[in-house]
XYZ file of C-alpha atoms in Angstrom:
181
model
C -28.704 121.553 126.582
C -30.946 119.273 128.394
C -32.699 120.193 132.259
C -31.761 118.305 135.347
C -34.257 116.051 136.386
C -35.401 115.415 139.702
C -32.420 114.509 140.845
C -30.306 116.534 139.154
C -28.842 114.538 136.699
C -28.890 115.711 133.094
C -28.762 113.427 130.505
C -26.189 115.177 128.495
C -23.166 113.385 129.069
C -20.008 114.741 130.833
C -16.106 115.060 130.269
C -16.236 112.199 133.182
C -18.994 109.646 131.399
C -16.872 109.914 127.928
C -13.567 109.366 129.982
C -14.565 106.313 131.589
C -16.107 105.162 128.688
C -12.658 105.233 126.752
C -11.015 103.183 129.169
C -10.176 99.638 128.106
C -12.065 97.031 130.713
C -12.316 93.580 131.520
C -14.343 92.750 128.033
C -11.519 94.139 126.340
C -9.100 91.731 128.617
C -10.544 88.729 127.520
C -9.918 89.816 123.650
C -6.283 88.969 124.159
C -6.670 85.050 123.893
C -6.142 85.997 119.873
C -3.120 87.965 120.103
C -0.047 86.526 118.816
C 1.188 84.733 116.312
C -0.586 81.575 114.746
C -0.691 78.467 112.282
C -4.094 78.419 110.497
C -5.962 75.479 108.718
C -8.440 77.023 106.733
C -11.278 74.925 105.859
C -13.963 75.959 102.629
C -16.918 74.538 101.966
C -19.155 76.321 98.578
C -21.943 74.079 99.162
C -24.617 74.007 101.596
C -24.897 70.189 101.906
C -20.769 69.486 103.087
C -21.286 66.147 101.683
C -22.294 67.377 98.057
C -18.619 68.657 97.500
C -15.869 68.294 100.280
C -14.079 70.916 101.600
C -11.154 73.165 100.144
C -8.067 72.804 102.773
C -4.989 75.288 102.946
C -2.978 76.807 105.336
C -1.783 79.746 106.977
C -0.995 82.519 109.587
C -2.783 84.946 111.527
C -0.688 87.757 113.540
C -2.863 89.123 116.539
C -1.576 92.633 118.022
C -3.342 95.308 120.357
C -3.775 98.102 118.278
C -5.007 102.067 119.987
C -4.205 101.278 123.411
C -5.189 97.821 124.227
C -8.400 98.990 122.983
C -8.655 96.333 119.720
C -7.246 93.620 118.363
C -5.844 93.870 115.173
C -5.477 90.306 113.395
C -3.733 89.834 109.816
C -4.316 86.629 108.224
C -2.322 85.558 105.218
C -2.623 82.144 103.217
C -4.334 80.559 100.269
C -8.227 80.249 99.980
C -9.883 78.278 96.761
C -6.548 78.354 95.112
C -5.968 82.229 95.367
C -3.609 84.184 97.757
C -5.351 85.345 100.643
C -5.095 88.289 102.703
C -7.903 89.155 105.399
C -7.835 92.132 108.404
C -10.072 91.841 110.959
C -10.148 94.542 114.081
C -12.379 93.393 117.345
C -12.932 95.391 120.218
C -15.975 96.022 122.761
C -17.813 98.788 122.548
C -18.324 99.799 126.264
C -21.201 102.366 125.186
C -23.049 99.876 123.135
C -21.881 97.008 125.649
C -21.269 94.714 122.737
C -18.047 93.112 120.455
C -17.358 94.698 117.632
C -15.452 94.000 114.519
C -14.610 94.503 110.999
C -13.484 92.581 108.136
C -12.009 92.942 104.674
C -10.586 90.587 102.722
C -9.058 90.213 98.928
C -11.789 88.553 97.783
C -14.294 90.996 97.596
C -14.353 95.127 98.120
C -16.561 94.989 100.959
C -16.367 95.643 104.673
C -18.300 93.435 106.997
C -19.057 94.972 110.571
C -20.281 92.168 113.200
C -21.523 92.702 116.194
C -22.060 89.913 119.107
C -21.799 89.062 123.307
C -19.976 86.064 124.584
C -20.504 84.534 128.258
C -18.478 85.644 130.932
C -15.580 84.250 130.202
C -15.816 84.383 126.914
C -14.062 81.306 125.903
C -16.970 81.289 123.089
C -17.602 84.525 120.959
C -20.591 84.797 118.858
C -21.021 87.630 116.332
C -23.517 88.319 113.106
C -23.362 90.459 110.317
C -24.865 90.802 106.452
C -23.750 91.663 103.328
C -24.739 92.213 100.305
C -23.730 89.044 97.708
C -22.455 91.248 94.635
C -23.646 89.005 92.106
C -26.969 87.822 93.214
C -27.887 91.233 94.992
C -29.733 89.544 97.463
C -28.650 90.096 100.971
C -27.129 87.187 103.208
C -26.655 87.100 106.790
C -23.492 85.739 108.835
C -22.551 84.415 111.816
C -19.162 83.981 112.821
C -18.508 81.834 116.148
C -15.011 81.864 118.088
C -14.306 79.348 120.393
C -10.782 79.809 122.538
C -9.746 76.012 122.898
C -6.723 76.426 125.067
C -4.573 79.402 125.482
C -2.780 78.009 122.571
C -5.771 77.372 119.901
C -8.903 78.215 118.748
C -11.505 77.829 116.152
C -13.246 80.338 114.051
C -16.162 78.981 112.251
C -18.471 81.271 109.715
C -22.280 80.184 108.935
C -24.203 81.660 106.215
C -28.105 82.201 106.386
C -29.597 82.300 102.876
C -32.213 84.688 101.336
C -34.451 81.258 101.829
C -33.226 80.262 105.645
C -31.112 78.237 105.092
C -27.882 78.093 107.448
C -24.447 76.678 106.277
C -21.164 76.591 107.874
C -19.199 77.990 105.144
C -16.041 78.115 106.590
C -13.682 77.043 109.423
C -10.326 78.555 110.825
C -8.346 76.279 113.179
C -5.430 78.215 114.966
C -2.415 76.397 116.727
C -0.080 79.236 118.329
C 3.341 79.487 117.019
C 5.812 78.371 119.691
């Protein structure tokens, strides 16, 4: 147990600072642009230079719900991607402790988990997060950056950029969501 210090605080932390830190806040409000129900055009580019090979196009949906009391948003996105079926769960939240967005993603097309982490601006119309991973077949590691950008109240765009083991950045993949009316 730690001593008080001068002015009597401890820096243990109470029933009270790990109560108010489980209560969803304004960061967590602004999460909800995503929930509901959407169209996706999924957009899929395998080279670095987009004009060495154009991109794969499909479609979609994505179904955004709160999850654990409005604390996360739990999106499900279904489709096609390079001719496969695609499935893909990602979970965002804020992490009030850390003061940062959170999420996680898994997907079909691999057995991995990717955990980003990332800030927007106050209004947070445009989400920034970045991750790495581990590319199973080359071992080398790769880092990401995935960008959301709320549109309107019915759209937005998710866009993914790869860094490669030599620097070099790539926008590997775009997601534009209409909402379903």
């Amino acid at each position: 147990m730690s001593e008080p210090d001068s002015e009597g605080k401890s820096d243990t932390p109470t029933l009270e600072d790990l109560a108010a830190l489980s209560v969803p806040s304004e960061p967590h409000e602004l999460l909800a642009t995503t929930v509901g129900t959407w169209d996706v055009t999924i957009r899929v580019w395998s080279d670095p230079d987009p004009e060495a090979e154009p991109a794969s196009e499909t479609t979609g949906t994505a179904v955004g719900r709160w999850i654990l009391g409005e604390r996360f948003v739990e999106t499900v996105y279904e489709g096609e991607v390079l001719g496969r079926p695609f499935e893909g769960l990602k979970i965002e939240g804020f992490d009030k402790g850390a003061e940062t967005y959170v999420s996680t993603w898994r997907d079909n097309l691999g057995t991995y988990t990717l955990v980003f982490k990332g800030t927007c601006e106050s209004s947070c119309r445009e989400r920034t997060m970045s991750s790495s991973f581990l590319e199973p077949v080359s071992k080398q590691t790769f880092r990401l950056k995935g960008v959301t950008t709320i549109t309107d109240e019915d759209a937005y765009t998710y866009e993914s950029f790869v860094m490669t083991p030599n620097g070099q950045e790539f926008k590997n993949m775009e997601l534009d969501a209409k909402r379903r009316k």
